PDB file of C-alpha atoms in Angstrom:
ATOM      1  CA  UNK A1061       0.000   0.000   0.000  1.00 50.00           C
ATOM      2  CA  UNK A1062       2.989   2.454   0.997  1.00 47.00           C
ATOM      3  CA  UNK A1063       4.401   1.783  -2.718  1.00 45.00           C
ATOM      4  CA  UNK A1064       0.629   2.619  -4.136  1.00 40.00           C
ATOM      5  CA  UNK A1065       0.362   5.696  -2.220  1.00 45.00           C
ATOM      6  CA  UNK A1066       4.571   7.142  -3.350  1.00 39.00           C
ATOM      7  CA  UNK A1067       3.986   5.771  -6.770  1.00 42.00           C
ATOM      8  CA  UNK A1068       0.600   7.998  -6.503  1.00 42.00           C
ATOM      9  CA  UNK A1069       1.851  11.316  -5.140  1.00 42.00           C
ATOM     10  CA  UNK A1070       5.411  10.478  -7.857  1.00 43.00           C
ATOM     11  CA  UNK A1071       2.401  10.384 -10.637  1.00 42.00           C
ATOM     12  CA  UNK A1072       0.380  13.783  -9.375  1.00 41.00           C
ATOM     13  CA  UNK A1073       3.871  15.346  -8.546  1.00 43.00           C
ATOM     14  CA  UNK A1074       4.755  15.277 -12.231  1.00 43.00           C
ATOM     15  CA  UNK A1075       1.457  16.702 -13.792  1.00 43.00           C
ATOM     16  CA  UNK A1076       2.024  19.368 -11.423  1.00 41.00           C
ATOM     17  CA  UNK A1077       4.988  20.616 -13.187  1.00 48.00           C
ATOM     18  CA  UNK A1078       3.722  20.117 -16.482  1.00 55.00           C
ATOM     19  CA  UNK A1079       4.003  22.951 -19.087  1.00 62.00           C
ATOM     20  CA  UNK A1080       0.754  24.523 -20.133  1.00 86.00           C
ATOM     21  CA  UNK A1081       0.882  25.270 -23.877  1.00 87.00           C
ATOM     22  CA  UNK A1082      -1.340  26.996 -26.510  1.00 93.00           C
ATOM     23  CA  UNK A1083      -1.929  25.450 -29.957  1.00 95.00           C
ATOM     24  CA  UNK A1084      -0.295  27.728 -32.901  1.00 94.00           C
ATOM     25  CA  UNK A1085      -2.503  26.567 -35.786  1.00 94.00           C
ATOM     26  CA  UNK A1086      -2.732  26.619 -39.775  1.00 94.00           C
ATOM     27  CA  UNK A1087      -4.123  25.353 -42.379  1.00 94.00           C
ATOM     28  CA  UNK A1088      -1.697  23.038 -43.006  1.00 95.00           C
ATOM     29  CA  UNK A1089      -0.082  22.011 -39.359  1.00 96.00           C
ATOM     30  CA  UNK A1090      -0.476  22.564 -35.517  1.00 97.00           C
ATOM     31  CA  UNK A1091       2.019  22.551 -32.888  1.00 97.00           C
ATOM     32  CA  UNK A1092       1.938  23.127 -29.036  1.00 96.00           C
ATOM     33  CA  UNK A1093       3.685  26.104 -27.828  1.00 96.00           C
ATOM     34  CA  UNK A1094       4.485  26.614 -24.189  1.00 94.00           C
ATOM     35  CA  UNK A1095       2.942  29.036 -22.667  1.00 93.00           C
ATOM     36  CA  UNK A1096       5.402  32.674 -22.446  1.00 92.00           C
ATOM     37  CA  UNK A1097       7.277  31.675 -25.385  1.00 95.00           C
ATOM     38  CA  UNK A1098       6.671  33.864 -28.697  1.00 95.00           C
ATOM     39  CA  UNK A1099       5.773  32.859 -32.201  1.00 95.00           C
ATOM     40  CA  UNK A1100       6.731  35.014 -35.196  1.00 95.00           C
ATOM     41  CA  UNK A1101       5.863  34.480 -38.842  1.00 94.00           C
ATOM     42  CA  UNK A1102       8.319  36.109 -41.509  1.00 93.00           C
ATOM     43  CA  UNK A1103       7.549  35.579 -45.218  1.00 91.00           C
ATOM     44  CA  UNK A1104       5.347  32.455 -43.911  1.00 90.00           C
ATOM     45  CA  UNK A1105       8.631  31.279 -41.919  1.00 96.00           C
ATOM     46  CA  UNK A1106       7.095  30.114 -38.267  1.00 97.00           C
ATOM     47  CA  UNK A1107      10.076  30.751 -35.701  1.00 97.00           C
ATOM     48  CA  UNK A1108       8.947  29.859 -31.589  1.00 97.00           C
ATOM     49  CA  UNK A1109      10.996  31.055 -28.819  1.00 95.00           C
ATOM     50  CA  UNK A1110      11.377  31.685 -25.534  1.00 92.00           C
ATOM     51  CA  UNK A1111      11.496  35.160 -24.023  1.00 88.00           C
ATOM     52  CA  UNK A1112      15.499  34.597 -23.597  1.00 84.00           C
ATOM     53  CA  UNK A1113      16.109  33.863 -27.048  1.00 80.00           C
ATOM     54  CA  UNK A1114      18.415  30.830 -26.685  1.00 88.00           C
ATOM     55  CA  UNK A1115      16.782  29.270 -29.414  1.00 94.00           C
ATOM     56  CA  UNK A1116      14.180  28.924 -31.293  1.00 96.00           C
ATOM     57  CA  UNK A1117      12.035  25.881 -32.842  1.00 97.00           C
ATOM     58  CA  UNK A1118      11.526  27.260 -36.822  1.00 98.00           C
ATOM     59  CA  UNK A1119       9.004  25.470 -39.222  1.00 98.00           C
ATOM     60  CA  UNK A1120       8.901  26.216 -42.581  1.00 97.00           C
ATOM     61  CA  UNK A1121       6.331  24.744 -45.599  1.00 96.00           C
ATOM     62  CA  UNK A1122       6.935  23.898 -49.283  1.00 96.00           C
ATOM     63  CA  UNK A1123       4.146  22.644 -52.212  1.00 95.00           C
ATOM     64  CA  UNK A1124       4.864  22.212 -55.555  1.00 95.00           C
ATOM     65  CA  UNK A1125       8.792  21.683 -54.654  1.00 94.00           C
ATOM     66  CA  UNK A1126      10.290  19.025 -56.931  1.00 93.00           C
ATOM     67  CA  UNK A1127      12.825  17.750 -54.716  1.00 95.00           C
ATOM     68  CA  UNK A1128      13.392  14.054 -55.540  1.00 94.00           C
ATOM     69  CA  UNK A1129      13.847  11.716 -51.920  1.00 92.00           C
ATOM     70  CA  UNK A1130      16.536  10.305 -53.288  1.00 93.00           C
ATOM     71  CA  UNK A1131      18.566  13.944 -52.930  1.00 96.00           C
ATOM     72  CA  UNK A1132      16.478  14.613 -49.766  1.00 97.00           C
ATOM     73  CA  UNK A1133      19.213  13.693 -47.594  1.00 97.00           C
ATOM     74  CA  UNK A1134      21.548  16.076 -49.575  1.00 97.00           C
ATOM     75  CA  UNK A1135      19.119  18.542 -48.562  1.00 97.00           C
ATOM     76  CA  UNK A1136      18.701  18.437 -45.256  1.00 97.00           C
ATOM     77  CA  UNK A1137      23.041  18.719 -44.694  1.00 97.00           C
ATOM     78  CA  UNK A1138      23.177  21.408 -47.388  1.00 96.00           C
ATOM     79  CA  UNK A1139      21.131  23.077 -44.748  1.00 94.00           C
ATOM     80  CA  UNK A1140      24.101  23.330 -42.488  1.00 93.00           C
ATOM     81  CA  UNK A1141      27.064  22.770 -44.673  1.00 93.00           C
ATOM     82  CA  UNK A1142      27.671  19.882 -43.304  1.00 93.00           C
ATOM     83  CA  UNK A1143      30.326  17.327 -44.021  1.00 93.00           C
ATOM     84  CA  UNK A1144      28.288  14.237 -42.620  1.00 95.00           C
ATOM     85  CA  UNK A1145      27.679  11.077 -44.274  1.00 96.00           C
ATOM     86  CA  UNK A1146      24.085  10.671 -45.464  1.00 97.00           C
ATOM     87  CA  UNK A1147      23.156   7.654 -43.462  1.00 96.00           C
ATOM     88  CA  UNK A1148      23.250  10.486 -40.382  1.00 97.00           C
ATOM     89  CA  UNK A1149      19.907  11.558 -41.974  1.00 98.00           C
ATOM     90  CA  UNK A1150      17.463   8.677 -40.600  1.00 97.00           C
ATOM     91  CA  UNK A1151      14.328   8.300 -42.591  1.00 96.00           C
ATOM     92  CA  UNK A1152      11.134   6.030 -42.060  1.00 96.00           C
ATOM     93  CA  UNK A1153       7.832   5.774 -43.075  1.00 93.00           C
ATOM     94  CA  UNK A1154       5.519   8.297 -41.313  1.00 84.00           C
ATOM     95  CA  UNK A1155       2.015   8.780 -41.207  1.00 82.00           C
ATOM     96  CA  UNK A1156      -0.789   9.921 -43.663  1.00 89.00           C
ATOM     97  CA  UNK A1157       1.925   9.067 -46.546  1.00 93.00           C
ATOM     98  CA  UNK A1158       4.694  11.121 -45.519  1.00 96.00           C
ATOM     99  CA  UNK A1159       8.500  10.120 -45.736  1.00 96.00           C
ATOM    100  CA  UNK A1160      10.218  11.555 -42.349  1.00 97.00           C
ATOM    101  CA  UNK A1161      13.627  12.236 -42.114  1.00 97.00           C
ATOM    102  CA  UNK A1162      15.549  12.903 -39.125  1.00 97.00           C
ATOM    103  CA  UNK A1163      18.852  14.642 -38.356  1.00 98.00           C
ATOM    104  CA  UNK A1164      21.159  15.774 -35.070  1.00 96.00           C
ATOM    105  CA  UNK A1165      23.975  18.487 -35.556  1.00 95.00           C
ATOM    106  CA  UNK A1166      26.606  20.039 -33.587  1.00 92.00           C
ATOM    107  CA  UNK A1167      27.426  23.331 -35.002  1.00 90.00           C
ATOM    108  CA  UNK A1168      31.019  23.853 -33.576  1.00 87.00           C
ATOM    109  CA  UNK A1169      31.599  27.029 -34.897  1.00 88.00           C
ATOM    110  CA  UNK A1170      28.452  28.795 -33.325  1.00 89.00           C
ATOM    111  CA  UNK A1171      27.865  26.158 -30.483  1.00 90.00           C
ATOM    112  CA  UNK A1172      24.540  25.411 -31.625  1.00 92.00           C
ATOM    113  CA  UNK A1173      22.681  21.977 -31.652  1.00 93.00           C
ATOM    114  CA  UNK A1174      20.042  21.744 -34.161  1.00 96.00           C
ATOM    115  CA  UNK A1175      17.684  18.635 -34.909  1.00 97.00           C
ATOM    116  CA  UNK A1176      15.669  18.654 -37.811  1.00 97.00           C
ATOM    117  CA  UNK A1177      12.887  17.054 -38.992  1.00 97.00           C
ATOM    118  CA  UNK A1178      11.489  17.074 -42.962  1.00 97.00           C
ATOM    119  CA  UNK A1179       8.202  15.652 -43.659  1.00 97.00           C
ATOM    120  CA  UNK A1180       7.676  14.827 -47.197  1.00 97.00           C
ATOM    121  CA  UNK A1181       5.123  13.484 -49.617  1.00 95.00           C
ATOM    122  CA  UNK A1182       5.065  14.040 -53.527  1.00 94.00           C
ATOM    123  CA  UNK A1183       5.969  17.463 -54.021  1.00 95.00           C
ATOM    124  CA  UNK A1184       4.673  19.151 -50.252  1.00 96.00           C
ATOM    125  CA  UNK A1185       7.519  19.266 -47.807  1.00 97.00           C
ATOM    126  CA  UNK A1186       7.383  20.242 -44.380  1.00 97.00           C
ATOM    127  CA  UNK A1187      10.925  21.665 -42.391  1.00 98.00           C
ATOM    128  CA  UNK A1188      10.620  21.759 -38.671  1.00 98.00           C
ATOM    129  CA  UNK A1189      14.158  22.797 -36.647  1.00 98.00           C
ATOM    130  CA  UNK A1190      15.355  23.225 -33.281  1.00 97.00           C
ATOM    131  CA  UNK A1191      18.460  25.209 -32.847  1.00 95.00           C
ATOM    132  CA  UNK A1192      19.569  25.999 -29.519  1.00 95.00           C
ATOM    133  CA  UNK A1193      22.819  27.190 -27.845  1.00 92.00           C
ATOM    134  CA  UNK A1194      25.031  24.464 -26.462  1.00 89.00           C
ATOM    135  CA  UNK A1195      24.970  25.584 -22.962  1.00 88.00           C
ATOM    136  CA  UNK A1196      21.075  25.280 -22.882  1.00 87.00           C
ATOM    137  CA  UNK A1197      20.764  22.515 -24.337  1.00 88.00           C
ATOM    138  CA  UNK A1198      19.940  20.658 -21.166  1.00 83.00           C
ATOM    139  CA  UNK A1199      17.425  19.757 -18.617  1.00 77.00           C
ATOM    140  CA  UNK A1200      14.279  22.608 -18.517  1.00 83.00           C
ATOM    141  CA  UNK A1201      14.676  23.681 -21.751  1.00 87.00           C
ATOM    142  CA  UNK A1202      15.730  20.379 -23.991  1.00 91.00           C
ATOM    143  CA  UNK A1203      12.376  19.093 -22.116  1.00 92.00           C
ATOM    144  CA  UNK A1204      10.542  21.914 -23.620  1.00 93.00           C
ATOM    145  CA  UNK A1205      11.941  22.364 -26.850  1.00 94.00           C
ATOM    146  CA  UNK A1206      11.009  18.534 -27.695  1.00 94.00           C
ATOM    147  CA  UNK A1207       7.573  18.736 -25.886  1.00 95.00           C
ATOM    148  CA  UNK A1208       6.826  21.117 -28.397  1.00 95.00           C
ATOM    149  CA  UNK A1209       9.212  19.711 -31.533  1.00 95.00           C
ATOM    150  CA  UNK A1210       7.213  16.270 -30.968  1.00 95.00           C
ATOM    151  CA  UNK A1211       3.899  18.616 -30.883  1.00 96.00           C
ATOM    152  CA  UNK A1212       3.941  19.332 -34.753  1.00 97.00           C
ATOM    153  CA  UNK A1213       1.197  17.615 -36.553  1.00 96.00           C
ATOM    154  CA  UNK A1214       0.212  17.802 -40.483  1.00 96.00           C
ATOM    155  CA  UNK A1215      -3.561  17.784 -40.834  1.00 92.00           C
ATOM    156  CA  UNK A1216      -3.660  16.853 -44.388  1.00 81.00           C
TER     157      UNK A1216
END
């Protein structure tokens, strides 16, 4: 009964710290954003942030782009000049049709640790990033970040 009772106040302990978030929504997508952080939109580019500007989650939208899969790989390190091998870019089979690919980077030069995530299916492409400095890259804030990376949903 003891172990019922810690498990239970463990359990109602950790929805007591969860993150309250508000639902940024298009068209085309939705994604939680915790609450205090702001969302911009510049030339239909979607950056999220929090008020300290460490980093930012940025999601970006493409129809009618002719990008082959087979160079969608290529894409994704062009996007950081990167020197990786393309098996670093994961891919699988997502939902509603999409091809997801996946990708971790280090940028050594500005300390910044982006993951990116492409969504693609016949010519629509969807580009969702976190980049975040290094040092906060941890804890509060990697918790965060993903709650709300993980968030992003394509409705059609």
């Amino acid at each position: 009964m003891k172990k019922l009772i810690v498990a239970f106040a463990f359990l109602l302990g950790s929805f007591s710290f969860a993150q309250k978030s508000t639902v940024f929504d298009t068209a085309n997508y939705s994604i939680n954003v915790p609450d205090g952080w702001k969302t911009t939109n510049d030339s239909d580019i979607i950056n999220i942030f929090p008020s300290g500007e460490m980093g930012a989650i940025t999601i970006s939208e493409y129809h009618d782009l002719a990008l082959p899969k087979e160079e969608t790989k290529k894409f994704v390190l062009a996007l950081y000049q990167s020197a990786d091998d393309e098996s670093k870019v994961k891919s699988s089979k997502g939902k509603k049709g999409y091809t997801e690919y996946f990708y971790e980077y280090l940028d050594p030069k500005d300390n910044l640790f982006w993951i990116t995530k492409v969504f693609q299916k016949d010519k629509d492409l969807y580009l969702i990033s976190i980049n975040c400095n290094q040092t906060y890259w941890n804890g509060h804030f990697m918790m965060l970040f993903n709650e709300a990376f993980n968030s992003f949903k394509i409705k059609k």
